[in-house]
Every structure is written in C-alpha cells, then in structure tokens.
GROMACS .gro file of C-alpha atoms in nm:
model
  321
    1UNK     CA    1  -5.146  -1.865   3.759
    2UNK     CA    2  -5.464  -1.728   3.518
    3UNK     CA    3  -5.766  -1.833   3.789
    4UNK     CA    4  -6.004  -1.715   3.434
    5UNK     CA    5  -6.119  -1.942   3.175
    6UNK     CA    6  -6.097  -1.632   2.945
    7UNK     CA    7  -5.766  -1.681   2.952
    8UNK     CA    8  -5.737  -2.048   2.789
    9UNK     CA    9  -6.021  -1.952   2.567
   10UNK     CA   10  -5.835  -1.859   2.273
   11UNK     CA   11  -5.786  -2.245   2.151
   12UNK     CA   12  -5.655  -2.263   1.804
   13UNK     CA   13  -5.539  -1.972   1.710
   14UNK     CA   14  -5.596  -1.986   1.310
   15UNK     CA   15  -5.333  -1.782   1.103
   16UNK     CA   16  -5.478  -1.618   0.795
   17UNK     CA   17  -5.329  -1.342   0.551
   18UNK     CA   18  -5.538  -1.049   0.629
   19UNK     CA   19  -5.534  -0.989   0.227
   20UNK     CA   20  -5.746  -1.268   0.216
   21UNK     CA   21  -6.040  -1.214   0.001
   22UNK     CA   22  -6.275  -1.539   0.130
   23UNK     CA   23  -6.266  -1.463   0.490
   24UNK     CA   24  -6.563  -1.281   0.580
   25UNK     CA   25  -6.784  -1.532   0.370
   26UNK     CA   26  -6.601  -1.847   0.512
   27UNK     CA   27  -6.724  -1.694   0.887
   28UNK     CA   28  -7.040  -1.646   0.799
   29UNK     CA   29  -7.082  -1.925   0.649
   30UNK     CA   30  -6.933  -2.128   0.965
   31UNK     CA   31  -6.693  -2.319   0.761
   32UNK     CA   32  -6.426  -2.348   1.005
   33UNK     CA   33  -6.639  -2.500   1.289
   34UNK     CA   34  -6.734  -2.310   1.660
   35UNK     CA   35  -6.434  -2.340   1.855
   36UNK     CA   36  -6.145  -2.132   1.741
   37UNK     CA   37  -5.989  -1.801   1.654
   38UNK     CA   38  -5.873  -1.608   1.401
   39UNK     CA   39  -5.538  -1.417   1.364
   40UNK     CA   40  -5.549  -1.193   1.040
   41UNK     CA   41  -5.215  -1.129   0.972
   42UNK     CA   42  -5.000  -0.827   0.843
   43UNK     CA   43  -4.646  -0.872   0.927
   44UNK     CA   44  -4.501  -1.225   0.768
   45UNK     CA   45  -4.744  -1.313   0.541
   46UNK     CA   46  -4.761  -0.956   0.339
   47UNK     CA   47  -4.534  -0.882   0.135
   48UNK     CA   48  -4.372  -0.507   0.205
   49UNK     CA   49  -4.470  -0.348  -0.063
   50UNK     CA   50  -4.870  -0.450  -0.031
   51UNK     CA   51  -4.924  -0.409   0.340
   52UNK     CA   52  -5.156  -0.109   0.230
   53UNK     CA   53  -5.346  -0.243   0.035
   54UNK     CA   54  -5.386  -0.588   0.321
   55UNK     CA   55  -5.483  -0.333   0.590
   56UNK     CA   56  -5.785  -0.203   0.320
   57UNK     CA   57  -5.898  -0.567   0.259
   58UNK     CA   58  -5.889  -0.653   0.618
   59UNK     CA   59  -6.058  -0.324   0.702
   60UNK     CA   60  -6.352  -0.473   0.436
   61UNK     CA   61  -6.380  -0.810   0.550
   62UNK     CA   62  -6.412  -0.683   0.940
   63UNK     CA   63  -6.696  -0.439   0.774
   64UNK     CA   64  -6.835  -0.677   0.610
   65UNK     CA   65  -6.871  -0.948   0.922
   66UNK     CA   66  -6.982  -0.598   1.116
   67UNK     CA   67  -7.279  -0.572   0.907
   68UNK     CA   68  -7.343  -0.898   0.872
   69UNK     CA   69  -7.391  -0.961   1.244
   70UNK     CA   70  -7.649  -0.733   1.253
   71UNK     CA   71  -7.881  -0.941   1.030
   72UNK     CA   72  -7.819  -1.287   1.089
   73UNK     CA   73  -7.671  -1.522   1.394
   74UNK     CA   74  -7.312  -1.697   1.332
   75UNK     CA   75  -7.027  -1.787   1.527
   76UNK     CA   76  -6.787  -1.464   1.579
   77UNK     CA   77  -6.459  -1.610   1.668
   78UNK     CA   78  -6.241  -1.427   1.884
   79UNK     CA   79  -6.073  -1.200   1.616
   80UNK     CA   80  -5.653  -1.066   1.669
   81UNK     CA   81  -5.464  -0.863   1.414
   82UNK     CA   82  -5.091  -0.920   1.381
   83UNK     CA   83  -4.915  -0.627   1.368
   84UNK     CA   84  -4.617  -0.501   1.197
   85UNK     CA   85  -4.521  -0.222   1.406
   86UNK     CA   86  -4.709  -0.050   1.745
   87UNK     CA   87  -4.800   0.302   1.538
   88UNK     CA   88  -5.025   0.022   1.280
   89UNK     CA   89  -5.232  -0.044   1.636
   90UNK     CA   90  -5.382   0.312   1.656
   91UNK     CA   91  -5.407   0.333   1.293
   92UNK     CA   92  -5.607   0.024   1.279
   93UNK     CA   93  -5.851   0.103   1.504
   94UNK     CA   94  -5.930   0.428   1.340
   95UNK     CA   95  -5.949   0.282   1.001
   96UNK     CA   96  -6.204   0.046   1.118
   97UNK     CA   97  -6.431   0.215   1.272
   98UNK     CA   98  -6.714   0.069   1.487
   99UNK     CA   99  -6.628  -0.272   1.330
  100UNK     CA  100  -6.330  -0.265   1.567
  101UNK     CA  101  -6.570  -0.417   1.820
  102UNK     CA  102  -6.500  -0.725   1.653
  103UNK     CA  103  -6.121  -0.717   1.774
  104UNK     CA  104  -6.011  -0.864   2.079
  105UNK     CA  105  -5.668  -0.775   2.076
  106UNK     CA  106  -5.395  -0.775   1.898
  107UNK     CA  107  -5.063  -1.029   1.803
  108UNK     CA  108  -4.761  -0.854   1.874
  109UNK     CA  109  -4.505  -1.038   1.638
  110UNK     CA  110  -4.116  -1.027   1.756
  111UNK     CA  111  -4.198  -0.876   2.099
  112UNK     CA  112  -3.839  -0.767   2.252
  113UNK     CA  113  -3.688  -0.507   2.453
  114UNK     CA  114  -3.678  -0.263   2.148
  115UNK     CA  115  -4.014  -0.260   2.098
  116UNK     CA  116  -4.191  -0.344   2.412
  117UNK     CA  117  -4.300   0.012   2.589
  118UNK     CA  118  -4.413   0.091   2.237
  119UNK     CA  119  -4.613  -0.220   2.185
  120UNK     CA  120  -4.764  -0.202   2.530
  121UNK     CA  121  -4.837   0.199   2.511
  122UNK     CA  122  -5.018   0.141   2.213
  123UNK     CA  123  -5.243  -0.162   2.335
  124UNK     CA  124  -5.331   0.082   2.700
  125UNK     CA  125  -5.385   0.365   2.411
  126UNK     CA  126  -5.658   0.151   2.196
  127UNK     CA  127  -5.808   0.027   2.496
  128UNK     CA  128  -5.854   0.357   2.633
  129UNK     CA  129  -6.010   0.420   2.282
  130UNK     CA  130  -6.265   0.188   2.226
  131UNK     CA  131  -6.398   0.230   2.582
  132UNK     CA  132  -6.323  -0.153   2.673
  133UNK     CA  133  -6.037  -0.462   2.718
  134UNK     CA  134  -5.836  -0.450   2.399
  135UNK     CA  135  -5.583  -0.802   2.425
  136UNK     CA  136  -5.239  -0.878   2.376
  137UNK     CA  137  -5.033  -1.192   2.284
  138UNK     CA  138  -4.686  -1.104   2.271
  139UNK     CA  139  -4.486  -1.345   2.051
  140UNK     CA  140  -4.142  -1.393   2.171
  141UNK     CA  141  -3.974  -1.509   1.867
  142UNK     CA  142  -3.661  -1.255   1.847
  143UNK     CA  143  -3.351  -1.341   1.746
  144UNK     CA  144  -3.195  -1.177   2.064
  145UNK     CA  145  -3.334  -1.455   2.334
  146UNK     CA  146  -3.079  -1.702   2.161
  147UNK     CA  147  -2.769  -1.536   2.340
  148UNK     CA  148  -2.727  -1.727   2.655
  149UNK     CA  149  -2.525  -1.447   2.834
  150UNK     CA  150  -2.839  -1.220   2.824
  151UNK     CA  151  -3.131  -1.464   2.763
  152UNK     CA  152  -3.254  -1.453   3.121
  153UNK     CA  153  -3.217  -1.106   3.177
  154UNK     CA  154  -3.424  -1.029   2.881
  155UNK     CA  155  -3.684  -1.261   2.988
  156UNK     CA  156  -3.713  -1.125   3.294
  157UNK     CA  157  -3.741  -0.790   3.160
  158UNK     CA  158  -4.013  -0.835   2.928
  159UNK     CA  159  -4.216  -0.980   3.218
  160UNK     CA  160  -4.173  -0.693   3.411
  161UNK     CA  161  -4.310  -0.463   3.131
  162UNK     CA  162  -4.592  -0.669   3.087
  163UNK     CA  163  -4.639  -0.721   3.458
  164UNK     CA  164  -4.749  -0.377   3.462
  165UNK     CA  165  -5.059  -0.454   3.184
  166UNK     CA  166  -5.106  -0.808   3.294
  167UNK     CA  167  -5.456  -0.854   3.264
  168UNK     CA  168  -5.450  -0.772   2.911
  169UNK     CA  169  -5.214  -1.026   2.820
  170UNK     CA  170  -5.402  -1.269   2.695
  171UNK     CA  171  -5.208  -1.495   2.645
  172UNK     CA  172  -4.796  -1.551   2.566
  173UNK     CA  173  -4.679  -1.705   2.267
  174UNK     CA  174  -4.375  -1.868   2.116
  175UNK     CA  175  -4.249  -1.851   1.725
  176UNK     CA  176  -4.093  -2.188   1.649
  177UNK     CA  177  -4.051  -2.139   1.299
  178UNK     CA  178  -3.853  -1.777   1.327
  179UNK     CA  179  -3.595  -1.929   1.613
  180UNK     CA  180  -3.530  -2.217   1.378
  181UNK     CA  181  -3.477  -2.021   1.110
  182UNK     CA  182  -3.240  -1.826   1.266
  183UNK     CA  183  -3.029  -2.198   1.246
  184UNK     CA  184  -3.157  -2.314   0.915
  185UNK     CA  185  -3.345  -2.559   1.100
  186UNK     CA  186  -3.677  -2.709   0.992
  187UNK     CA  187  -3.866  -3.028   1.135
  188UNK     CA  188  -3.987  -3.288   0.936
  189UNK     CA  189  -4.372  -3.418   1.026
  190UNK     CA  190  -4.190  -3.716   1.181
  191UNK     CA  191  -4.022  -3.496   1.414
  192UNK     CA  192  -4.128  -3.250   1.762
  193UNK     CA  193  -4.011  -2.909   1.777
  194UNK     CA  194  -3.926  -2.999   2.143
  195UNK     CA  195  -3.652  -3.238   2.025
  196UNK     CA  196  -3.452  -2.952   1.868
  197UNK     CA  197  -3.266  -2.874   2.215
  198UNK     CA  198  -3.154  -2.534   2.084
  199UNK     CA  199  -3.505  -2.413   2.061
  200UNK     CA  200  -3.648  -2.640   2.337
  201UNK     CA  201  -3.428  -2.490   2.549
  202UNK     CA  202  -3.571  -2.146   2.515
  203UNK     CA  203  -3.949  -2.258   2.563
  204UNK     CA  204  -3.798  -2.407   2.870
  205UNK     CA  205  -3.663  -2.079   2.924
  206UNK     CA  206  -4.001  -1.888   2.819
  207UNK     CA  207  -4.230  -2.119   3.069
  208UNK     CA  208  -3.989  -2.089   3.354
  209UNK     CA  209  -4.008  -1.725   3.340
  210UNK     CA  210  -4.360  -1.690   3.266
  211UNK     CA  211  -4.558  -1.998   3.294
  212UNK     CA  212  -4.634  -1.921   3.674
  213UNK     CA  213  -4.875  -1.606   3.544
  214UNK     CA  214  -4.961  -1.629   3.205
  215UNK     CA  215  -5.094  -1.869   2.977
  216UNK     CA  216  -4.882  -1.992   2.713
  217UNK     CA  217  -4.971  -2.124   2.369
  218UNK     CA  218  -4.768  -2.352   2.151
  219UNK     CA  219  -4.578  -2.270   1.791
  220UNK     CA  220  -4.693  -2.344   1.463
  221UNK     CA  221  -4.712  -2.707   1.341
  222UNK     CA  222  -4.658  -2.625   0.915
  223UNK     CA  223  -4.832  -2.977   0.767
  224UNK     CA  224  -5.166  -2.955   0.749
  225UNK     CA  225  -5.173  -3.242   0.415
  226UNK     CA  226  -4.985  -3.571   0.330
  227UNK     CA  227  -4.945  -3.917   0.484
  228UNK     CA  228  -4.862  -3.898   0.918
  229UNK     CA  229  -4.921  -3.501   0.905
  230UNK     CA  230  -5.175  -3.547   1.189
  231UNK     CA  231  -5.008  -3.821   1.399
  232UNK     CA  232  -4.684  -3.552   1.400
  233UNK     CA  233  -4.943  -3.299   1.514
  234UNK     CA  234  -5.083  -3.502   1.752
  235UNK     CA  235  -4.739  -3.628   1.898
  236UNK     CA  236  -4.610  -3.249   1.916
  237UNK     CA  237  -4.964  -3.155   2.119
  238UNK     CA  238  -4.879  -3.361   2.394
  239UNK     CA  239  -4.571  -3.231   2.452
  240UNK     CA  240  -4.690  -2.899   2.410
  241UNK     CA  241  -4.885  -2.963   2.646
  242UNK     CA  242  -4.694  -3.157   2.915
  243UNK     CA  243  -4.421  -2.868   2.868
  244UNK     CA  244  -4.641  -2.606   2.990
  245UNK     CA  245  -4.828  -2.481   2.682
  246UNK     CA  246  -5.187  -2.453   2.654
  247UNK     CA  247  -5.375  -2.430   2.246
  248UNK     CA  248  -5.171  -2.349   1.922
  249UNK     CA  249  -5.116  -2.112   1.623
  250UNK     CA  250  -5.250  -2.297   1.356
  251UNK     CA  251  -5.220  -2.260   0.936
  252UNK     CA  252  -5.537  -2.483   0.839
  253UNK     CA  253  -5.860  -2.538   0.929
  254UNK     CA  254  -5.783  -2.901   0.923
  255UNK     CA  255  -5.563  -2.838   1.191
  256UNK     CA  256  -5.852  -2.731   1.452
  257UNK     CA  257  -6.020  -3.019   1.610
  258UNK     CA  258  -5.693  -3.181   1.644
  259UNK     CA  259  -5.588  -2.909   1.886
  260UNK     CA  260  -5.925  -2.902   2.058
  261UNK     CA  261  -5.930  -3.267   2.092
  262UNK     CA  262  -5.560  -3.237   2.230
  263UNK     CA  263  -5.654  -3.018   2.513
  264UNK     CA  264  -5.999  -3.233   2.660
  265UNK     CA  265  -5.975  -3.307   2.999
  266UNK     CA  266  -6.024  -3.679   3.081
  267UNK     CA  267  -6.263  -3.757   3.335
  268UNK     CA  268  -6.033  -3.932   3.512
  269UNK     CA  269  -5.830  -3.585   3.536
  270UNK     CA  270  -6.147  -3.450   3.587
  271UNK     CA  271  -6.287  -3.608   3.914
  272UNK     CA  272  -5.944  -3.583   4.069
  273UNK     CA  273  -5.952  -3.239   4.013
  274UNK     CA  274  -6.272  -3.177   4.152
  275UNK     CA  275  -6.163  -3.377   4.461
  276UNK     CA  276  -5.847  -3.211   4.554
  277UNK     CA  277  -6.008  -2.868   4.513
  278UNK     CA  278  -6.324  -2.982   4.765
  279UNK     CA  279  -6.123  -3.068   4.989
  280UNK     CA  280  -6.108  -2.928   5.352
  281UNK     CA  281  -5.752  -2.740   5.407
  282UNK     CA  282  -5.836  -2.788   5.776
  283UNK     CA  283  -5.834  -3.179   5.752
  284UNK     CA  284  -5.571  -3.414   5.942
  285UNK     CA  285  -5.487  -3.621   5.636
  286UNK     CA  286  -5.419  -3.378   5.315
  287UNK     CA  287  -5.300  -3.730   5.076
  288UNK     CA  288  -5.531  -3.978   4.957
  289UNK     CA  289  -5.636  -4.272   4.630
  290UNK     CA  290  -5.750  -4.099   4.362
  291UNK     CA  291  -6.148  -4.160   4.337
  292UNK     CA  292  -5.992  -4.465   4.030
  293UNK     CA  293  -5.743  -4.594   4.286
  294UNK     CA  294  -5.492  -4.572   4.056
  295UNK     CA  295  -5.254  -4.248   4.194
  296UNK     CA  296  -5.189  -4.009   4.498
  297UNK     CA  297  -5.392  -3.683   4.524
  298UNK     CA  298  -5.209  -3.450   4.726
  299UNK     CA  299  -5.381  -3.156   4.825
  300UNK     CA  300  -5.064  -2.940   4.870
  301UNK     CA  301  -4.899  -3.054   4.609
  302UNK     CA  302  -5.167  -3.062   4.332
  303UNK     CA  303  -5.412  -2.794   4.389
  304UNK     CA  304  -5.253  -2.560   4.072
  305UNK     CA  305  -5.305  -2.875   3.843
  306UNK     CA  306  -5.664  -2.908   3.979
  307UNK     CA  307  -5.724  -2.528   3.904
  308UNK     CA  308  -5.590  -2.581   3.559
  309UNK     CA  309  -5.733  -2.891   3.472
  310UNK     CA  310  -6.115  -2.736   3.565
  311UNK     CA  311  -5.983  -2.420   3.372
  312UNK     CA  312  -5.891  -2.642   3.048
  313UNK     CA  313  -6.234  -2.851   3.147
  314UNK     CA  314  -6.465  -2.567   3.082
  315UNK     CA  315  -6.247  -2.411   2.744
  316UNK     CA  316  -6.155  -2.754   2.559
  317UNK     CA  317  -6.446  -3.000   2.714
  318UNK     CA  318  -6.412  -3.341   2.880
  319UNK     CA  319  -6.310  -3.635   2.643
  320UNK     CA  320  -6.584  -3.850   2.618
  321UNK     CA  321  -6.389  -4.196   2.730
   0.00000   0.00000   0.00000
C-alpha cells in the first residue's frame, strides 16, 4: 500500500488531444479549475497519419506554458503524455527541451507483456535524462488479459516488471472503453461499467493483483452532456471507488469536480481514521465505538483503511457535512 499522498494526487486525470490548439491559453487562463491533471494525448485520439504534426503542436503548447510560467503565477497541473510507442518517450523529451520540466510522466497506453521492458527502459532512460522522477501510469487495456487461461499469469507478470521501477509508477490504470470494445459493448449513462461482468471481472482481476501496492484509477465515463449524465457519473464513482479505485480519466472539464467531490473524505470517515491510527498497539482492548457510536473500529483490522482514508483526506479534502 502507497504510504504517499503523491501517489493519489493525480485526481482527474483530463484527456485532451495533444493537437489541441486552445490548451496552453485555457491553463493559463485557469479555466479548468485547481485540482486536476492533464493527459495530452498521442495514441487514440490522433489520427496515424498526423501524429507528427500532434507531437509539434504539443511541443508548442508545453513551450508556450514554459514561458509563460516565467512571467506570471497560474495553476500548473500535473502534466502526462500518452504515448504511442516507448522510442516516442526519448524522442519527446528531446524535442521539448527544458519545457520537459513541465512533464511528470508519461501514460503508457496498452501496457502488456510485448511492450513492457521497452516501456519501462524508456521511462528509467528519461528519468536518468532530465536529472529527476519522470512517472508512469501503465494502462492495462490489452486485448490479451481477456483469455482466462493466461489472465493471471500475465497479471502477475506485469507486476513483477514494474515491481522493479515501483516508485515511479504513479499510478495503475484501467481502459474500459478498449476491453468493451473488444465485445462491441458500450454502456448507456443509465448503466456502471462494473455491471458488465466480463469487464468487471478483469478490474477484479487488476485490483487483486495490484491493489495491495499501487494506486489504481478508474476508466473513462464518455457523457459529459444530456439529461442524468452526471447522476450515471456519480453512481459509477462510488463503485469505483468501493471496488478499489482511487480518481478517473476524464473527457470534459465538466467532468472534474464531480470526481473530486466523489473522493472527499467524510468526517465521520475522518475521525475514525484518526482514531484507529492513534491508537496504542500495546493496549489490552484493540476494538472499540466509533467516536459517532454508530460502528466497530478495529485496530487490526482497519488500520490500511485509516492510512488510506488520511491519504485520500489530504488529496481530495473532507466533505463539508
């Protein structure tokens, strides 16, 4: 389990083409708020033929924020590039020169056993560049975790690799949208991504293998407009989050505060915490009331939920009722 809050700092994680033109201005400007980050993508969202000509527009708009936050204060986001391949990683960071300060890391779409040493020697490579921590999120989204006669192998296996670079996994992530495409499937804003058992199943699969040391983040939600998008949103946040995953990939701004909101700590949650984890290991009674009288704090049994819920406390905030 991450004992950092920089590791459930990433929030919403918003999804933009990095061919975008408006992005640069839109940060400066603040539009999107002070409690996200950004994901400028190159693999899905570019067509093949232009991905050139994306990596020289996001090479301007990172320029263009580098200067700019040498004249004037703004919120910087926490700033990922999704790659198409691991040889675009070194290429990147050469292309952008000393406005690759601004990346944290990088997304590492359809992580799998063909590509992981590659994807993994490239990140220790960049890092050893720029003279700092350069991030990871692998996004297990591959096709081949649907076979059941291998799934837990490969799991297990992929953990292993990035066992050996662990601290610069930021964070895990899961592709909803590319395992349900693989079946044609495709939820309505009625419906949870976590009632599709075929794709539940392999979250299930995902935390089990690496929920106990690495923080996991939740798939894309696509409605960001029309009557009940936001309810759906909401409803598939807190099973996100009671399934083991902590923030989301998100496709619109809109989508933001819904995620931060989802993710507050109640102070109910709160003071519980805090109790469990002041308690004395060396006392004769390790059960008690909560401090509302409602529940059982255990101290054995609930001292990784405590840890968390400080951990999500200090990233997300406390709701305020």
């Amino acid at each position: 389990m991450k004992h950092s809050v920089l590791y459930y700092s990433v929030g919403p994680l918003l999804y933009c083409p990095a061919n975008h033109t408006g992005i640069a201005g839109s940060l400066i400007q603040e539009r999107f708020g002070k409690q996200f980050s950004l994901a400028l993508c190159l693999e899905d969202t570019i067509a093949d033929d232009h991905v050139e000509e994306a990596e020289a527009r996001l090479t301007q708009t990172l320029t263009d924020l580098w200067t700019a936050s040498g004249k004037k204060n703004f919120f910087l986001p926490k700033i990922f590039i999704r790659v198409r391949s691991p040889r675009q990683i070194p290429r990147l960071m050469a292309l952008l020169g000393e406005a690759n300060a601004l990346i944290t890391g990088f997304n590492l779409p359809k992580f799998s056993s063909r590509n992981a040493d590659a994807y993994i020697e490239a990140i220790l490579l960049a890092q050893q560049t720029a003279g700092r921590p350069v991030y990871m999120m692998p996004i297990l989204e591959d096709p081949e975790l649907i076979d059941l006669r291998t799934r837990y192998e490969r799991l297990y296996c992929l953990k292993e690799k990035l066992d050996a670079a662990e601290e610069l996994v930021l964070n895990v992530r899961v592709g909803g949208n590319d395992l349900c495409h693989v079946f044609g499937f495709r939820r309505s804003m009625e419906e949870s991504i976590h009632s599709i058992r075929a794709i539940s199943d392999i979250f299930s699969d995902i935390v089990t293998v690496f929920g106990m040391d690495y923080v996991l983040s939740g798939p894309v939600w696509e409605y960001y407009d029309g009557k009940g998008w936001d309810l759906g949103l909401k409803k598939e946040l807190l099973e996100d989050r009671l399934c083991g995953f902590t923030g989301k990939t998100v496709i619109h701004p809109r989508q933001i505060e819904l995620v931060n909101d989802a993710y507050k700590v109640s102070k109910k949650d709160l003071a519980d915490a805090k109790a469990i984890l002041g308690w004395d290991p060396d006392s004769k009674n390790l059960v008690s009331g909560c401090t509302s009288k409602e529940r059982m704090n255990e101290y054995k049994v609930h001292s990784n939920w405590a840890r968390r819920v400080l951990l999500l406390s200090e990233a997300f905030g406390v709701q305020k009722d």
